[in-house]
């Protein structure tokens, strides 16, 4: 059995872990007490309980029953430094220090490359150097108290890693691996520090030792030297030895990416990483003369640059198809999902009164509810709300039924999930560069308050380039509708959630707006910066704020529908014949 088949026949947690190991590549560790075996132990500073021998520290040795000496307001007892025994030669790493060799070897066994940074107090702040090294790392491990600064440097490092990478949405696990006495307060300190910037979503707590937001997860893990109270079982569960830390953090990363859609996404990125040289082997410098010839013969030579992007994207898609990444969401994977869901009866979720066990749901997912033949007749009988009945024209079916939870916990969660997926499939994701161009599929907003209007540009793409002077663009109006009405376009709202818009495809509703073409914009109408977004200026100085851009195929379908409105034929015919005529 292949590794893929084994993972698909295991449970979902095991699948997520297997994919995490395929995806993860690099780890950066920052700890001022990191030391390799063979270094002079006197060079590392650590703490042991008074009277204890070096190398014999355990969590139990640090237990604090709350009696004398445990008062919160009492000064911390100053503990002796670990000193090397008499005599020269290599010495073992003290147990209270971070054993770098054990950590590097442990990550190597997981298939990850681990870099260790040991900041010295004489070198000044470790923030800048650490951020540079950690920007591309999948996992970043930080000690809390670096050179006695009580978390100041670590807070700055985390802030840079989280906020500097915010526009990129980088998937990252940050682990605070420390033996600090304030371990339980670290999560609160991190959330407070990371919530100070406006416009940034807050981190959510996941228990006492983890916070998450979007693609970032920060976990707090205790070193074996952590001081424990007798009854603090939760903190004791966070104590992890250096040799166990790599496996533990792979599990923490897998927890971020458990799910059918995340599994396909992680498998896709892992496949691209694995096949990087395979793609580069096809796109070599021997293609340069052909590219230059291709560019030289173009009516608009700059178009050749985007043609190369399309070429690379096609190669990447071929890699994903060859790796069969879609298998991670096939019926075997769905069976894992259903088992992880742990529901034994889905009747209430689908608005039914008769029990619907997991086997019925799997049949629904195997056969589907859209067919009208005998192959899925049993499905349509068991899940009638998922179907649009032939003889019931007003039947909504699941595509418009939002009063059932389906595969989500509640109808509200189901609606939110459906909206998010619909937006991802219909709207093109745009990052910082390049600025948007006005073309087919561009969605604009004009005005403020009650006079605010929304428009969809339906200018063909070939007529949106090679422009000179002022150019007219046809805009179709979008009207905001309620949740119970039909709609065509889903757009992100001012806050979390989406708003629904109905598009008017009538030729009479087209508005022709004229935009100036600047020579510096490569013969196209290009947006300019407006606050945190982009906007276009018409010849009449009206500002059209860029809102979103439809996926090319989605926009082309709308253009086809508009063209059909233009091509309708007014015909005088027999009403008897019109009613008998076929409609398909």
Coordinates of C-alpha atoms in Angstrom, one line a residue, residues 219-554:
X219 CA 1.4 27.7 20.5
X220 CA 3.1 27.8 23.9
X221 CA 5.2 24.7 24.9
X222 CA 7.0 24.2 28.2
X223 CA 10.6 23.1 28.5
X224 CA 11.3 20.2 30.9
X225 CA 12.7 22.8 33.4
X226 CA 9.4 24.6 33.7
X227 CA 8.3 25.2 37.3
X228 CA 5.0 23.4 37.9
X229 CA 2.3 23.5 40.5
X230 CA 1.1 20.1 41.8
X231 CA -2.4 20.6 40.5
X232 CA -1.6 22.2 37.1
X233 CA -2.3 19.3 34.9
X234 CA -2.9 21.5 31.8
X235 CA 0.5 23.0 32.1
X236 CA 2.1 19.6 32.8
X237 CA 0.6 18.4 29.5
X238 CA 2.5 21.1 27.7
X239 CA 5.9 20.0 29.0
X240 CA 7.8 18.5 26.0
X241 CA 11.4 17.3 25.9
X242 CA 13.7 18.5 23.1
X243 CA 13.7 15.1 21.4
X244 CA 9.9 15.0 21.4
X245 CA 9.4 18.6 20.2
X246 CA 9.7 18.0 16.4
X247 CA 7.0 15.4 16.4
X248 CA 4.8 17.6 18.7
X249 CA 5.1 20.6 16.4
X250 CA 4.3 18.6 13.3
X251 CA 1.1 17.6 15.1
X252 CA 0.4 21.3 16.0
X253 CA 0.9 22.2 12.3
X254 CA -1.4 19.4 11.2
X255 CA -4.1 20.7 13.5
X256 CA -4.0 24.0 11.5
X257 CA -4.6 22.2 8.2
X258 CA -7.1 19.4 9.0
X259 CA -10.0 19.3 6.6
X260 CA -10.8 18.3 3.0
X261 CA -10.1 21.6 1.4
X262 CA -6.9 22.3 3.5
X263 CA -5.7 18.8 2.6
X264 CA -5.9 19.4 -1.1
X265 CA -4.3 22.8 -0.7
X266 CA -1.4 21.5 1.4
X267 CA -0.9 18.5 -0.9
X268 CA -0.9 20.9 -3.9
X269 CA 1.8 23.2 -2.3
X270 CA 3.8 20.1 -1.3
X271 CA 3.6 18.8 -4.9
X272 CA 4.8 22.1 -6.3
X273 CA 7.7 22.2 -3.8
X274 CA 8.7 18.6 -4.7
X275 CA 8.5 19.2 -8.4
X276 CA 10.2 22.6 -8.5
X277 CA 13.2 21.3 -10.5
X278 CA 10.9 19.4 -12.8
X279 CA 9.2 22.6 -13.8
X280 CA 12.5 24.5 -14.1
X281 CA 13.8 21.7 -16.3
X282 CA 11.2 22.5 -18.9
X283 CA 11.5 26.2 -18.8
X284 CA 15.1 26.8 -19.6
X285 CA 17.1 29.6 -21.3
X286 CA 16.9 27.9 -24.7
X287 CA 13.4 29.3 -24.9
X288 CA 14.6 32.9 -24.6
X289 CA 15.1 33.4 -28.4
X290 CA 11.6 32.1 -29.0
X291 CA 10.2 34.3 -26.3
X292 CA 11.9 37.4 -27.8
X293 CA 10.7 36.5 -31.3
X294 CA 7.2 36.1 -29.9
X295 CA 7.4 39.5 -28.2
X296 CA 8.8 41.2 -31.2
X297 CA 5.9 40.0 -33.4
X298 CA 3.1 41.1 -31.0
X299 CA 1.0 44.1 -31.8
X300 CA 1.4 45.0 -28.1
X301 CA 4.8 43.5 -27.1
X302 CA 4.2 44.0 -23.4
X303 CA 1.4 41.3 -23.6
X304 CA 4.2 38.7 -24.0
X305 CA 5.0 39.1 -20.3
X306 CA 1.6 37.9 -19.2
X307 CA 1.8 35.1 -21.8
X308 CA 4.9 33.8 -19.9
X309 CA 3.0 33.9 -16.6
X310 CA 0.2 31.8 -18.3
X311 CA 2.8 29.4 -19.5
X312 CA 4.3 28.9 -16.0
X313 CA 0.8 28.6 -14.5
X314 CA 0.0 25.8 -17.1
X315 CA 3.0 23.9 -16.1
X316 CA 2.1 24.2 -12.4
X317 CA -1.4 22.9 -13.1
X318 CA 0.1 19.9 -15.0
X319 CA 2.1 19.1 -11.9
X320 CA -1.0 19.1 -9.7
X321 CA -2.9 16.9 -12.1
X322 CA 0.0 14.5 -12.3
X323 CA 0.2 14.3 -8.5
X324 CA -3.6 13.7 -8.4
X325 CA -4.0 16.1 -5.4
X326 CA -7.7 15.9 -5.8
X327 CA -7.6 12.4 -4.3
X328 CA -7.2 14.0 -0.9
X329 CA -10.9 15.0 -1.2
X330 CA -12.3 11.8 -2.8
X331 CA -14.9 9.5 -1.3
X332 CA -12.3 7.7 1.0
X333 CA -11.2 11.1 2.4
X334 CA -14.9 12.1 2.8
X335 CA -15.5 8.9 4.8
X336 CA -12.7 10.1 7.2
X337 CA -14.5 13.4 7.4
X338 CA -17.8 11.8 8.3
X339 CA -16.2 9.6 10.9
X340 CA -14.4 12.7 12.4
X341 CA -17.8 14.5 12.5
X342 CA -19.1 11.8 14.9
X343 CA -22.7 12.4 14.1
X344 CA -24.7 9.2 13.8
X345 CA -27.9 10.8 12.6
X346 CA -28.0 13.6 10.0
X347 CA -31.8 13.8 9.8
X348 CA -32.1 17.1 11.7
X349 CA -29.2 18.6 9.7
X350 CA -31.0 18.0 6.4
X351 CA -34.5 18.9 7.7
X352 CA -35.8 15.4 7.7
X353 CA -37.8 13.6 10.4
X354 CA -36.7 10.0 9.6
X355 CA -33.2 9.0 10.8
X356 CA -30.5 9.4 8.2
X357 CA -27.3 7.6 9.3
X358 CA -23.8 8.3 8.0
X359 CA -24.2 5.6 5.3
X360 CA -27.1 7.5 3.7
X361 CA -25.0 10.7 3.7
X362 CA -22.1 8.9 2.0
X363 CA -24.5 7.6 -0.6
X364 CA -25.7 11.2 -1.2
X365 CA -22.1 12.3 -1.6
X366 CA -21.4 9.4 -4.0
X367 CA -24.4 9.7 -6.3
X368 CA -25.4 13.3 -5.8
X369 CA -28.9 14.8 -5.8
X370 CA -28.8 16.6 -9.2
X371 CA -29.5 13.7 -11.5
X372 CA -33.1 12.9 -12.5
X373 CA -32.6 9.3 -13.5
X374 CA -33.0 6.0 -11.7
X375 CA -29.4 5.9 -10.5
X376 CA -30.0 8.2 -7.6
X377 CA -33.7 7.7 -7.0
X378 CA -33.0 6.4 -3.5
X379 CA -31.0 9.6 -2.7
X380 CA -33.8 11.9 -3.9
X381 CA -36.3 10.0 -1.8
X382 CA -34.2 10.2 1.4
X383 CA -33.1 13.8 0.9
X384 CA -35.9 15.6 -0.9
X385 CA -34.8 19.0 0.3
X386 CA -31.6 18.6 -1.7
X387 CA -33.5 18.2 -5.0
X388 CA -35.6 20.4 -7.3
X389 CA -38.6 18.2 -8.2
X390 CA -39.6 18.1 -11.8
X391 CA -43.3 18.6 -11.2
X392 CA -42.8 21.3 -8.6
X393 CA -41.6 24.4 -10.4
X394 CA -41.4 26.4 -7.1
X395 CA -39.3 23.8 -5.4
X396 CA -36.1 25.5 -4.3
X397 CA -33.8 22.6 -3.7
X398 CA -30.6 22.7 -1.8
X399 CA -29.1 25.3 -4.0
X400 CA -31.4 27.9 -2.5
X401 CA -32.4 26.2 0.8
X402 CA -30.6 28.0 3.6
X403 CA -32.7 26.8 6.5
X404 CA -30.9 23.5 6.8
X405 CA -27.4 22.9 8.3
X406 CA -26.4 20.1 6.0
X407 CA -22.7 19.3 6.7
X408 CA -22.2 22.3 9.0
X409 CA -23.1 22.6 12.7
X410 CA -25.8 25.2 12.1
X411 CA -27.7 26.8 9.2
X412 CA -25.8 30.0 9.8
X413 CA -22.4 28.3 9.6
X414 CA -23.5 26.5 6.5
X415 CA -24.5 29.7 4.8
X416 CA -21.2 31.4 5.7
X417 CA -19.2 28.4 4.4
X418 CA -21.3 28.4 1.1
X419 CA -20.7 32.1 0.6
X420 CA -17.0 31.9 1.2
X421 CA -16.6 29.0 -1.3
X422 CA -18.8 30.8 -3.8
X423 CA -16.7 34.0 -3.5
X424 CA -13.4 32.1 -4.0
X425 CA -14.8 30.3 -7.1
X426 CA -16.3 33.4 -8.7
X427 CA -13.9 36.2 -7.7
X428 CA -10.3 36.4 -8.7
X429 CA -7.9 36.8 -5.8
X430 CA -5.8 39.9 -6.2
X431 CA -2.8 40.8 -4.1
X432 CA -0.7 44.0 -4.1
X433 CA 0.7 43.9 -7.6
X434 CA 0.0 44.8 -10.4
X435 CA -2.7 47.5 -10.0
X436 CA -6.1 46.5 -11.5
X437 CA -7.0 47.3 -15.1
X438 CA -10.4 48.2 -16.2
X439 CA -11.7 45.3 -18.3
X440 CA -14.3 42.6 -18.6
X441 CA -15.2 41.4 -15.0
X442 CA -14.0 44.5 -13.1
X443 CA -16.5 45.5 -10.4
X444 CA -16.7 49.1 -9.4
X445 CA -18.3 51.2 -6.7
X446 CA -19.3 54.9 -7.2
X447 CA -20.7 57.4 -4.7
X448 CA -21.3 57.2 -1.0
X449 CA -24.1 56.5 1.4
X450 CA -27.6 56.0 -0.1
X451 CA -26.3 57.3 -3.5
X452 CA -23.7 54.5 -3.7
X453 CA -23.9 52.4 -6.9
X454 CA -22.2 49.3 -8.1
X455 CA -21.2 48.5 -11.6
X456 CA -19.8 45.6 -13.6
X457 CA -17.5 46.4 -16.6
X458 CA -18.4 44.3 -19.7
X459 CA -15.8 45.7 -22.1
X460 CA -14.2 42.8 -24.0
X461 CA -10.6 42.2 -22.9
X462 CA -9.2 42.7 -26.4
X463 CA -10.9 46.2 -26.4
X464 CA -9.4 47.1 -23.0
X465 CA -5.8 47.3 -24.3
X466 CA -4.0 49.2 -27.1
X467 CA -6.0 52.3 -26.2
X468 CA -5.3 55.9 -27.0
X469 CA -6.9 59.1 -25.6
X470 CA -10.3 58.7 -24.0
X471 CA -12.2 55.4 -24.2
X472 CA -15.8 54.6 -23.3
X473 CA -16.4 51.5 -21.2
X474 CA -19.9 49.8 -20.9
X475 CA -20.9 49.3 -17.3
X476 CA -23.9 47.2 -16.1
X477 CA -25.6 48.1 -12.8
X478 CA -25.5 45.7 -9.8
X479 CA -28.4 46.0 -7.3
X480 CA -28.1 44.9 -3.7
X481 CA -30.7 42.3 -2.8
X482 CA -31.7 40.4 0.4
X483 CA -30.8 36.9 1.4
X484 CA -34.1 35.4 0.1
X485 CA -33.8 36.8 -3.4
X486 CA -32.0 35.5 -6.4
X487 CA -28.6 37.0 -7.1
X488 CA -25.7 36.8 -9.5
X489 CA -22.7 38.2 -7.8
X490 CA -21.4 37.8 -4.2
X491 CA -19.1 40.6 -2.9
X492 CA -17.2 41.0 0.5
X493 CA -19.1 43.2 2.9
X494 CA -17.7 46.1 5.0
X495 CA -17.3 43.7 7.9
X496 CA -17.1 39.9 7.9
X497 CA -19.6 38.3 5.6
X498 CA -20.8 38.9 2.0
X499 CA -23.4 40.9 0.2
X500 CA -25.5 39.7 -2.7
X501 CA -26.1 41.6 -5.9
X502 CA -28.4 41.1 -8.8
X503 CA -27.0 42.1 -12.2
X504 CA -29.2 43.8 -14.8
X505 CA -28.3 42.4 -18.2
X506 CA -30.7 44.6 -20.2
X507 CA -29.0 46.7 -22.9
X508 CA -31.1 49.7 -21.9
X509 CA -29.4 49.7 -18.5
X510 CA -25.9 50.0 -19.8
X511 CA -24.0 53.1 -18.7
X512 CA -21.2 54.3 -20.9
X513 CA -18.4 55.9 -18.8
X514 CA -15.4 57.5 -20.5
X515 CA -12.0 57.1 -18.9
X516 CA -8.7 58.8 -20.0
X517 CA -5.8 56.6 -21.0
X518 CA -2.4 57.7 -19.7
X519 CA 0.7 56.9 -21.8
X520 CA 2.5 55.6 -18.7
X521 CA -0.2 52.9 -18.2
X522 CA 0.8 50.8 -21.2
X523 CA -2.2 51.8 -23.3
X524 CA -4.8 50.6 -20.8
X525 CA -6.9 52.2 -18.0
X526 CA -5.0 51.4 -14.8
X527 CA -6.2 52.1 -11.3
X528 CA -4.4 54.4 -8.9
X529 CA -3.9 54.0 -5.2
X530 CA -6.9 55.1 -3.1
X531 CA -6.5 54.6 0.6
X532 CA -5.8 50.9 1.1
X533 CA -7.4 50.0 -2.2
X534 CA -7.5 51.2 -5.8
X535 CA -9.8 53.5 -7.8
X536 CA -10.3 54.7 -11.4
X537 CA -11.0 58.3 -12.4
X538 CA -13.4 59.0 -15.3
X539 CA -13.1 61.9 -17.7
X540 CA -15.8 63.7 -15.7
X541 CA -13.6 63.2 -12.5
X542 CA -16.0 60.7 -11.0
X543 CA -14.2 58.2 -8.8
X544 CA -14.9 54.5 -9.3
X545 CA -13.5 52.5 -6.5
X546 CA -12.2 49.0 -7.5
X547 CA -14.2 46.4 -5.5
X548 CA -13.3 43.0 -7.0
X549 CA -12.7 41.1 -10.2
X550 CA -14.7 38.2 -11.5
X551 CA -12.9 35.0 -12.6
X552 CA -12.3 35.2 -16.4
X553 CA -14.7 32.3 -17.3
X554 CA -17.4 33.7 -14.9

